């Protein structure tokens, strides 16, 4: 039933992480980079719970703002993209500063990587995947999370007889 209200089922305790990923023309992918926000530059063990280097191919980096900048973009190019994609390649990044530095472009030229750089904040208009693949997936994912949390909170409330407060997702005691 449409109510006109957007429902939100979380405790508000969230932080952003930035994903740098790459999907190849044949549908395969390469290891993503996850950027965490930390002033110290250290990735905390608690952020990697459930991660197993022998099972999962993923790289973790940090930045003070949590956003990518020149350094993480360049590190991803050298340590992930170049190592996992060895033939001549076409890379289509957004035109933000982390992708259009002289150092980034020079590395691409020396290593047979052809960067087709889009203007900043324009990839949503030129990438059909944003509309045809990622948008429906994001909606479906949000719907599934909402269903899970609704059932989870209902079960906790029933078991504990705590109808007056919404339990924390992490509070399982």
N, C-alpha and C. Protein backbone atom coordinates (compact mmCIF):
# COMPACT_ATOMS: atom_id res chain seq x y z
N UNK A 1 0.85 -1.18 0.00
CA UNK A 1 0.00 0.00 0.00
C UNK A 1 0.89 1.24 0.00
N UNK A 2 0.63 2.18 -0.89
CA UNK A 2 1.38 3.43 -0.96
C UNK A 2 0.92 4.36 0.15
N UNK A 3 1.87 4.85 0.94
CA UNK A 3 1.52 5.77 2.02
C UNK A 3 2.05 7.16 1.77
N UNK A 4 2.99 7.29 0.86
CA UNK A 4 3.60 8.59 0.62
C UNK A 4 4.76 8.88 1.56
N UNK A 5 5.06 7.93 2.47
CA UNK A 5 6.17 8.11 3.39
C UNK A 5 7.25 7.10 3.06
N UNK A 6 8.48 7.53 3.21
CA UNK A 6 9.60 6.62 3.01
C UNK A 6 9.92 5.97 4.35
N UNK A 7 9.95 4.65 4.39
CA UNK A 7 10.26 3.98 5.65
C UNK A 7 11.76 3.80 5.77
N UNK A 8 12.24 3.88 6.98
CA UNK A 8 13.66 3.68 7.24
C UNK A 8 13.78 2.76 8.45
N UNK A 9 14.44 1.63 8.24
CA UNK A 9 14.56 0.64 9.30
C UNK A 9 16.02 0.40 9.65
N UNK A 10 16.66 1.37 10.26
CA UNK A 10 18.00 1.17 10.78
C UNK A 10 18.20 2.08 11.97
N UNK A 11 19.27 1.83 12.70
CA UNK A 11 19.48 2.58 13.93
C UNK A 11 20.25 3.88 13.70
N UNK A 12 20.58 4.22 12.48
CA UNK A 12 21.29 5.46 12.19
C UNK A 12 22.79 5.39 12.42
N UNK A 13 23.30 4.25 12.83
CA UNK A 13 24.71 4.09 13.13
C UNK A 13 25.42 3.52 11.91
N UNK A 14 25.67 4.37 10.94
CA UNK A 14 26.31 3.93 9.70
C UNK A 14 27.38 4.92 9.29
N UNK A 15 28.37 4.40 8.59
CA UNK A 15 29.39 5.24 8.00
C UNK A 15 29.55 4.81 6.55
N UNK A 16 29.91 5.74 5.71
CA UNK A 16 30.12 5.45 4.30
C UNK A 16 31.47 4.78 4.10
N UNK A 17 31.52 3.86 3.16
CA UNK A 17 32.78 3.40 2.60
C UNK A 17 32.64 3.56 1.09
N UNK A 18 33.73 3.84 0.45
CA UNK A 18 33.71 4.08 -0.99
C UNK A 18 34.25 2.85 -1.70
N UNK A 19 33.54 2.42 -2.72
CA UNK A 19 33.94 1.27 -3.52
C UNK A 19 34.48 1.75 -4.86
N UNK A 20 35.71 1.32 -5.18
CA UNK A 20 36.24 1.51 -6.53
C UNK A 20 36.26 0.13 -7.16
N UNK A 21 35.45 -0.05 -8.18
CA UNK A 21 35.35 -1.35 -8.81
C UNK A 21 35.46 -1.24 -10.31
N UNK A 22 35.56 -2.37 -10.95
CA UNK A 22 35.70 -2.38 -12.40
C UNK A 22 35.04 -3.64 -12.94
N UNK A 23 34.13 -3.45 -13.89
CA UNK A 23 33.49 -4.57 -14.57
C UNK A 23 33.99 -4.55 -16.01
N UNK A 24 34.46 -5.70 -16.46
CA UNK A 24 35.01 -5.81 -17.81
C UNK A 24 33.88 -6.00 -18.83
N UNK A 25 34.20 -5.78 -20.08
CA UNK A 25 33.21 -5.91 -21.15
C UNK A 25 32.62 -7.31 -21.22
N UNK A 26 33.38 -8.33 -20.81
CA UNK A 26 32.88 -9.71 -20.84
C UNK A 26 32.07 -10.07 -19.60
N UNK A 27 31.88 -9.12 -18.69
CA UNK A 27 31.09 -9.35 -17.49
C UNK A 27 31.90 -9.76 -16.28
N UNK A 28 33.17 -10.06 -16.46
CA UNK A 28 34.01 -10.41 -15.32
C UNK A 28 34.41 -9.13 -14.59
N UNK A 29 34.94 -9.29 -13.41
CA UNK A 29 35.36 -8.13 -12.64
C UNK A 29 36.74 -8.32 -12.07
N UNK A 30 37.28 -7.25 -11.54
CA UNK A 30 38.57 -7.33 -10.87
C UNK A 30 38.38 -6.93 -9.41
N UNK A 31 39.40 -7.12 -8.62
CA UNK A 31 39.31 -6.85 -7.18
C UNK A 31 38.91 -5.41 -6.91
N UNK A 32 37.91 -5.22 -6.06
CA UNK A 32 37.51 -3.85 -5.72
C UNK A 32 38.43 -3.26 -4.66
N UNK A 33 38.41 -1.96 -4.55
CA UNK A 33 39.06 -1.22 -3.48
C UNK A 33 37.97 -0.66 -2.59
N UNK A 34 38.08 -0.82 -1.29
CA UNK A 34 37.15 -0.21 -0.35
C UNK A 34 37.91 0.84 0.44
N UNK A 35 37.42 2.07 0.41
CA UNK A 35 38.07 3.18 1.10
C UNK A 35 37.31 3.49 2.38
N UNK A 36 37.99 3.39 3.50
CA UNK A 36 37.42 3.70 4.81
C UNK A 36 37.92 5.07 5.26
N UNK A 37 37.12 5.75 6.05
CA UNK A 37 37.53 7.04 6.61
C UNK A 37 38.27 6.80 7.92
N UNK A 38 39.49 7.29 7.99
CA UNK A 38 40.26 7.23 9.22
C UNK A 38 41.38 8.26 9.16
N UNK A 39 41.48 9.06 10.18
CA UNK A 39 42.52 10.09 10.23
C UNK A 39 43.89 9.45 10.42
N UNK A 40 43.95 8.37 11.21
CA UNK A 40 45.23 7.72 11.50
C UNK A 40 45.81 6.99 10.30
N UNK A 41 44.97 6.63 9.34
CA UNK A 41 45.43 5.85 8.19
C UNK A 41 45.40 4.36 8.43
N UNK A 42 45.01 3.93 9.62
CA UNK A 42 44.98 2.52 9.96
C UNK A 42 43.59 1.93 9.72
N UNK A 43 43.56 0.77 9.08
CA UNK A 43 42.31 0.02 8.90
C UNK A 43 42.11 -0.82 10.15
N UNK A 44 40.94 -0.71 10.78
CA UNK A 44 40.66 -1.42 12.02
C UNK A 44 40.24 -2.87 11.73
N UNK A 45 40.68 -3.79 12.58
CA UNK A 45 40.30 -5.20 12.43
C UNK A 45 38.79 -5.39 12.44
N UNK A 46 38.09 -4.60 13.25
CA UNK A 46 36.64 -4.75 13.36
C UNK A 46 35.94 -4.42 12.05
N UNK A 47 36.56 -3.62 11.19
CA UNK A 47 35.97 -3.27 9.90
C UNK A 47 36.04 -4.45 8.92
N UNK A 48 36.91 -5.41 9.22
CA UNK A 48 37.15 -6.51 8.29
C UNK A 48 36.58 -7.83 8.79
N UNK A 49 35.65 -7.78 9.73
CA UNK A 49 35.05 -9.01 10.24
C UNK A 49 34.37 -9.74 9.09
N UNK A 50 34.65 -11.02 8.98
CA UNK A 50 34.07 -11.83 7.91
C UNK A 50 34.89 -11.83 6.64
N UNK A 51 35.92 -11.00 6.57
CA UNK A 51 36.78 -10.96 5.39
C UNK A 51 37.87 -12.00 5.52
N UNK A 52 38.03 -12.81 4.49
CA UNK A 52 39.08 -13.82 4.46
C UNK A 52 39.90 -13.63 3.20
N UNK A 53 41.19 -13.25 3.33
CA UNK A 53 42.01 -13.03 2.14
C UNK A 53 42.10 -14.25 1.22
N UNK A 54 41.96 -15.46 1.79
CA UNK A 54 42.03 -16.65 0.94
C UNK A 54 40.74 -16.86 0.14
N UNK A 55 39.62 -16.28 0.61
CA UNK A 55 38.34 -16.43 -0.09
C UNK A 55 37.95 -15.21 -0.92
N UNK A 56 38.27 -14.02 -0.42
CA UNK A 56 37.79 -12.79 -1.04
C UNK A 56 38.95 -12.00 -1.65
N UNK A 57 38.74 -11.53 -2.86
CA UNK A 57 39.72 -10.66 -3.50
C UNK A 57 39.24 -9.22 -3.29
N UNK A 58 39.91 -8.50 -2.41
CA UNK A 58 39.51 -7.13 -2.12
C UNK A 58 40.71 -6.39 -1.54
N UNK A 59 40.78 -5.10 -1.80
CA UNK A 59 41.84 -4.25 -1.27
C UNK A 59 41.21 -3.19 -0.39
N UNK A 60 41.90 -2.84 0.68
CA UNK A 60 41.39 -1.86 1.63
C UNK A 60 42.37 -0.70 1.73
N UNK A 61 41.84 0.50 1.65
CA UNK A 61 42.65 1.70 1.81
C UNK A 61 41.89 2.66 2.71
N UNK A 62 42.56 3.72 3.12
CA UNK A 62 41.90 4.71 3.96
C UNK A 62 42.28 6.10 3.49
N UNK A 63 41.43 7.05 3.85
CA UNK A 63 41.74 8.46 3.62
C UNK A 63 41.09 9.25 4.75
N UNK A 64 41.64 10.41 5.08
CA UNK A 64 41.08 11.21 6.18
C UNK A 64 39.62 11.59 5.96
N UNK A 65 39.22 11.83 4.73
CA UNK A 65 37.84 12.23 4.45
C UNK A 65 36.92 11.03 4.20
N UNK A 66 37.51 9.88 3.88
CA UNK A 66 36.73 8.72 3.50
C UNK A 66 36.45 8.67 2.01
N UNK A 67 36.76 9.73 1.29
CA UNK A 67 36.54 9.78 -0.15
C UNK A 67 37.84 9.46 -0.86
N UNK A 68 37.73 9.06 -2.11
CA UNK A 68 38.94 8.83 -2.87
C UNK A 68 39.53 10.18 -3.26
N UNK A 69 40.82 10.21 -3.41
CA UNK A 69 41.50 11.41 -3.88
C UNK A 69 42.62 10.95 -4.80
N UNK A 70 43.56 11.80 -5.09
CA UNK A 70 44.62 11.45 -6.04
C UNK A 70 45.36 10.18 -5.65
N UNK A 71 45.73 10.03 -4.39
CA UNK A 71 46.54 8.90 -3.98
C UNK A 71 45.81 7.56 -4.07
N UNK A 72 44.61 7.38 -3.50
CA UNK A 72 43.92 6.09 -3.66
C UNK A 72 43.60 5.74 -5.11
N UNK A 73 43.25 6.73 -5.92
CA UNK A 73 42.98 6.47 -7.33
C UNK A 73 44.21 5.93 -8.05
N UNK A 74 45.34 6.53 -7.77
CA UNK A 74 46.59 6.08 -8.38
C UNK A 74 47.00 4.70 -7.85
N UNK A 75 46.87 4.50 -6.54
CA UNK A 75 47.22 3.19 -5.96
C UNK A 75 46.36 2.08 -6.56
N UNK A 76 45.06 2.34 -6.76
CA UNK A 76 44.18 1.34 -7.36
C UNK A 76 44.63 1.04 -8.79
N UNK A 77 44.97 2.08 -9.55
CA UNK A 77 45.42 1.90 -10.93
C UNK A 77 46.64 0.98 -10.98
N UNK A 78 47.63 1.25 -10.13
CA UNK A 78 48.89 0.51 -10.15
C UNK A 78 48.75 -0.88 -9.53
N UNK A 79 48.17 -0.97 -8.34
CA UNK A 79 48.19 -2.23 -7.60
C UNK A 79 47.06 -3.19 -7.96
N UNK A 80 45.99 -2.69 -8.57
CA UNK A 80 44.87 -3.57 -8.89
C UNK A 80 44.65 -3.64 -10.40
N UNK A 81 44.27 -2.53 -11.01
CA UNK A 81 43.89 -2.54 -12.42
C UNK A 81 45.03 -3.06 -13.30
N UNK A 82 46.22 -2.51 -13.14
CA UNK A 82 47.34 -2.91 -14.00
C UNK A 82 47.75 -4.36 -13.76
N UNK A 83 47.76 -4.81 -12.51
CA UNK A 83 48.18 -6.18 -12.21
C UNK A 83 47.18 -7.22 -12.69
N UNK A 84 45.88 -6.90 -12.62
CA UNK A 84 44.87 -7.90 -12.97
C UNK A 84 44.43 -7.84 -14.43
N UNK A 85 44.79 -6.79 -15.12
CA UNK A 85 44.39 -6.62 -16.53
C UNK A 85 45.66 -6.38 -17.35
N UNK A 86 46.25 -7.41 -17.90
CA UNK A 86 47.58 -7.27 -18.50
C UNK A 86 47.61 -6.95 -19.99
N UNK A 87 46.55 -7.13 -20.72
CA UNK A 87 46.59 -6.76 -22.14
C UNK A 87 46.22 -5.29 -22.27
N UNK A 88 46.27 -4.77 -23.50
CA UNK A 88 45.90 -3.37 -23.70
C UNK A 88 44.45 -3.18 -23.26
N UNK A 89 44.20 -2.12 -22.49
CA UNK A 89 42.90 -1.95 -21.86
C UNK A 89 42.34 -0.56 -22.08
N UNK A 90 41.02 -0.48 -21.98
CA UNK A 90 40.30 0.79 -21.99
C UNK A 90 39.72 0.98 -20.60
N UNK A 91 40.05 2.09 -19.97
CA UNK A 91 39.56 2.41 -18.64
C UNK A 91 38.68 3.65 -18.76
N UNK A 92 37.45 3.60 -18.25
CA UNK A 92 36.52 4.72 -18.40
C UNK A 92 36.15 5.30 -17.04
N UNK A 93 37.05 6.05 -16.43
CA UNK A 93 36.76 6.65 -15.12
C UNK A 93 35.97 7.94 -15.26
N UNK A 94 35.34 8.34 -14.16
CA UNK A 94 34.76 9.68 -14.10
C UNK A 94 35.91 10.69 -14.07
N UNK A 95 35.66 11.91 -14.43
CA UNK A 95 36.72 12.90 -14.57
C UNK A 95 37.08 13.64 -13.31
N UNK A 96 36.94 13.02 -12.15
CA UNK A 96 37.32 13.68 -10.90
C UNK A 96 38.83 13.75 -10.79
N UNK A 97 39.33 14.58 -9.91
CA UNK A 97 40.76 14.82 -9.76
C UNK A 97 41.58 13.57 -9.55
N UNK A 98 41.01 12.55 -8.93
CA UNK A 98 41.79 11.34 -8.68
C UNK A 98 42.10 10.57 -9.96
N UNK A 99 41.45 10.92 -11.07
CA UNK A 99 41.68 10.19 -12.32
C UNK A 99 42.35 11.03 -13.39
N UNK A 100 42.47 12.29 -13.20
CA UNK A 100 43.02 13.12 -14.27
C UNK A 100 44.33 13.80 -13.88
N UNK A 101 45.01 13.27 -12.90
CA UNK A 101 46.30 13.84 -12.54
C UNK A 101 47.33 13.46 -13.60
N UNK A 102 48.37 14.23 -13.69
CA UNK A 102 49.45 13.94 -14.64
C UNK A 102 50.06 12.58 -14.32
N UNK A 103 50.25 12.29 -13.05
CA UNK A 103 50.83 11.01 -12.62
C UNK A 103 49.97 9.84 -13.09
N UNK A 104 48.65 9.95 -12.94
CA UNK A 104 47.71 8.91 -13.34
C UNK A 104 47.77 8.69 -14.85
N UNK A 105 47.67 9.78 -15.62
CA UNK A 105 47.68 9.70 -17.09
C UNK A 105 49.01 9.18 -17.59
N UNK A 106 50.11 9.64 -16.99
CA UNK A 106 51.44 9.18 -17.40
C UNK A 106 51.58 7.67 -17.17
N UNK A 107 51.11 7.18 -16.03
CA UNK A 107 51.17 5.75 -15.77
C UNK A 107 50.37 4.98 -16.82
N UNK A 108 49.18 5.48 -17.14
CA UNK A 108 48.35 4.84 -18.17
C UNK A 108 49.10 4.76 -19.49
N UNK A 109 49.70 5.86 -19.91
CA UNK A 109 50.43 5.89 -21.18
C UNK A 109 51.59 4.91 -21.21
N UNK A 110 52.34 4.83 -20.13
CA UNK A 110 53.51 3.94 -20.07
C UNK A 110 53.12 2.46 -20.00
N UNK A 111 51.88 2.16 -19.60
CA UNK A 111 51.48 0.77 -19.38
C UNK A 111 50.34 0.31 -20.26
N UNK A 112 50.19 0.94 -21.42
CA UNK A 112 49.21 0.54 -22.42
C UNK A 112 47.78 0.50 -21.88
N UNK A 113 47.43 1.50 -21.09
CA UNK A 113 46.07 1.66 -20.59
C UNK A 113 45.52 2.92 -21.25
N UNK A 114 44.41 2.77 -21.95
CA UNK A 114 43.80 3.90 -22.63
C UNK A 114 42.68 4.47 -21.75
N UNK A 115 42.90 5.65 -21.14
CA UNK A 115 41.84 6.23 -20.31
C UNK A 115 40.88 7.07 -21.15
N UNK A 116 39.61 6.69 -21.16
CA UNK A 116 38.56 7.48 -21.81
C UNK A 116 37.84 8.20 -20.68
N UNK A 117 38.23 9.43 -20.43
CA UNK A 117 37.78 10.16 -19.25
C UNK A 117 36.52 10.95 -19.54
N UNK A 118 35.49 10.70 -18.74
CA UNK A 118 34.23 11.44 -18.85
C UNK A 118 34.29 12.69 -17.99
N UNK A 119 33.53 13.71 -18.34
CA UNK A 119 33.49 14.91 -17.48
C UNK A 119 33.00 14.54 -16.07
N UNK A 120 33.47 15.27 -15.05
CA UNK A 120 33.03 14.98 -13.68
C UNK A 120 31.50 14.98 -13.57
N UNK A 121 30.99 14.07 -12.77
CA UNK A 121 29.56 13.96 -12.47
C UNK A 121 28.69 13.76 -13.70
N UNK A 122 29.24 13.17 -14.76
CA UNK A 122 28.44 12.95 -15.97
C UNK A 122 28.24 11.48 -16.27
N UNK A 123 28.91 10.60 -15.54
CA UNK A 123 28.83 9.18 -15.88
C UNK A 123 27.41 8.64 -15.77
N UNK A 124 26.59 9.23 -14.91
CA UNK A 124 25.21 8.75 -14.79
C UNK A 124 24.42 8.98 -16.07
N UNK A 125 24.85 9.93 -16.89
CA UNK A 125 24.12 10.20 -18.13
C UNK A 125 24.66 9.39 -19.31
N UNK A 126 25.87 8.88 -19.19
CA UNK A 126 26.45 8.14 -20.31
C UNK A 126 26.59 6.65 -20.04
N UNK A 127 26.47 6.23 -18.82
CA UNK A 127 26.57 4.81 -18.51
C UNK A 127 25.17 4.22 -18.43
N UNK A 128 24.84 3.37 -19.35
CA UNK A 128 23.52 2.73 -19.31
C UNK A 128 23.39 1.79 -18.11
N UNK A 129 24.51 1.32 -17.57
CA UNK A 129 24.44 0.42 -16.41
C UNK A 129 23.82 1.10 -15.20
N UNK A 130 24.04 2.40 -15.05
CA UNK A 130 23.48 3.10 -13.90
C UNK A 130 21.97 2.96 -13.86
N UNK A 131 21.33 3.04 -15.01
CA UNK A 131 19.87 2.98 -15.07
C UNK A 131 19.39 1.54 -15.22
N UNK A 132 20.01 0.80 -16.12
CA UNK A 132 19.49 -0.53 -16.45
C UNK A 132 19.91 -1.62 -15.48
N UNK A 133 21.04 -1.46 -14.80
CA UNK A 133 21.52 -2.52 -13.92
C UNK A 133 21.58 -2.08 -12.47
N UNK A 134 22.27 -1.00 -12.18
CA UNK A 134 22.51 -0.63 -10.79
C UNK A 134 21.28 -0.08 -10.09
N UNK A 135 20.47 0.70 -10.76
CA UNK A 135 19.29 1.28 -10.12
C UNK A 135 18.29 0.20 -9.68
N UNK A 136 17.89 -0.73 -10.56
CA UNK A 136 16.98 -1.79 -10.11
C UNK A 136 17.60 -2.67 -9.02
N UNK A 137 18.90 -2.92 -9.12
CA UNK A 137 19.57 -3.72 -8.11
C UNK A 137 19.55 -3.01 -6.76
N UNK A 138 19.81 -1.72 -6.75
CA UNK A 138 19.80 -0.95 -5.51
C UNK A 138 18.41 -0.95 -4.88
N UNK A 139 17.39 -0.82 -5.70
CA UNK A 139 16.01 -0.83 -5.19
C UNK A 139 15.68 -2.21 -4.61
N UNK A 140 16.03 -3.27 -5.33
CA UNK A 140 15.76 -4.63 -4.85
C UNK A 140 16.53 -4.92 -3.57
N UNK A 141 17.77 -4.47 -3.51
CA UNK A 141 18.59 -4.67 -2.31
C UNK A 141 17.97 -3.96 -1.11
N UNK A 142 17.56 -2.71 -1.29
CA UNK A 142 16.92 -1.95 -0.21
C UNK A 142 15.64 -2.63 0.25
N UNK A 143 14.86 -3.15 -0.70
CA UNK A 143 13.62 -3.86 -0.35
C UNK A 143 13.92 -5.09 0.50
N UNK A 144 14.95 -5.86 0.12
CA UNK A 144 15.30 -7.06 0.87
C UNK A 144 15.80 -6.72 2.27
N UNK A 145 16.60 -5.67 2.39
CA UNK A 145 17.09 -5.24 3.70
C UNK A 145 15.91 -4.84 4.58
N UNK A 146 14.98 -4.10 4.00
CA UNK A 146 13.80 -3.66 4.76
C UNK A 146 12.98 -4.85 5.23
N UNK A 147 12.78 -5.85 4.36
CA UNK A 147 12.03 -7.05 4.74
C UNK A 147 12.74 -7.79 5.88
N UNK A 148 14.05 -7.94 5.75
CA UNK A 148 14.82 -8.64 6.77
C UNK A 148 14.73 -7.92 8.11
N UNK A 149 14.94 -6.60 8.09
CA UNK A 149 14.91 -5.85 9.34
C UNK A 149 13.52 -5.86 9.97
N UNK A 150 12.49 -5.81 9.15
CA UNK A 150 11.12 -5.88 9.68
C UNK A 150 10.90 -7.20 10.42
N UNK A 151 11.32 -8.31 9.80
CA UNK A 151 11.17 -9.62 10.43
C UNK A 151 12.05 -9.74 11.67
N UNK A 152 13.29 -9.23 11.56
CA UNK A 152 14.26 -9.32 12.65
C UNK A 152 13.75 -8.57 13.88
N UNK A 153 13.30 -7.34 13.68
CA UNK A 153 12.80 -6.55 14.80
C UNK A 153 11.52 -7.13 15.37
N UNK A 154 10.65 -7.63 14.52
CA UNK A 154 9.41 -8.24 14.99
C UNK A 154 9.72 -9.47 15.84
N UNK A 155 10.67 -10.28 15.40
CA UNK A 155 11.05 -11.49 16.15
C UNK A 155 11.65 -11.11 17.50
N UNK A 156 12.52 -10.13 17.52
CA UNK A 156 13.12 -9.71 18.79
C UNK A 156 12.07 -9.15 19.74
N UNK A 157 11.16 -8.37 19.20
CA UNK A 157 10.11 -7.78 20.03
C UNK A 157 9.22 -8.86 20.62
N UNK A 158 8.88 -9.86 19.81
CA UNK A 158 8.02 -10.94 20.28
C UNK A 158 8.72 -11.77 21.35
N UNK A 159 9.96 -12.11 21.10
CA UNK A 159 10.70 -12.95 22.04
C UNK A 159 10.91 -12.22 23.36
N UNK A 160 11.23 -10.96 23.32
CA UNK A 160 11.57 -10.22 24.53
C UNK A 160 10.38 -9.49 25.15
N UNK A 161 9.26 -9.46 24.45
CA UNK A 161 8.13 -8.65 24.91
C UNK A 161 8.53 -7.20 25.13
N UNK A 162 9.30 -6.67 24.20
CA UNK A 162 9.74 -5.28 24.30
C UNK A 162 9.10 -4.50 23.17
N UNK A 163 7.84 -4.23 23.31
CA UNK A 163 7.11 -3.53 22.25
C UNK A 163 7.30 -2.03 22.31
N UNK A 164 7.85 -1.50 23.38
CA UNK A 164 7.94 -0.05 23.52
C UNK A 164 9.22 0.54 22.96
N UNK A 165 10.21 -0.28 22.66
CA UNK A 165 11.45 0.26 22.11
C UNK A 165 11.88 -0.58 20.92
N UNK A 166 12.59 0.05 20.02
CA UNK A 166 13.11 -0.63 18.84
C UNK A 166 14.51 -1.13 19.21
N UNK A 167 14.76 -2.43 19.20
CA UNK A 167 16.07 -2.94 19.61
C UNK A 167 17.14 -2.60 18.58
N UNK A 168 18.35 -2.46 19.07
CA UNK A 168 19.49 -2.25 18.19
C UNK A 168 19.76 -3.53 17.43
N UNK A 169 20.19 -3.41 16.21
CA UNK A 169 20.50 -4.59 15.40
C UNK A 169 21.60 -5.41 16.07
N UNK A 170 22.54 -4.74 16.72
CA UNK A 170 23.67 -5.44 17.32
C UNK A 170 23.39 -5.90 18.75
N UNK A 171 22.29 -5.49 19.33
CA UNK A 171 21.95 -5.83 20.71
C UNK A 171 21.18 -7.15 20.73
N UNK A 172 21.90 -8.26 20.84
CA UNK A 172 21.27 -9.57 20.80
C UNK A 172 21.17 -10.21 22.17
N UNK A 173 21.50 -9.46 23.23
CA UNK A 173 21.47 -10.04 24.58
C UNK A 173 20.06 -10.22 25.09
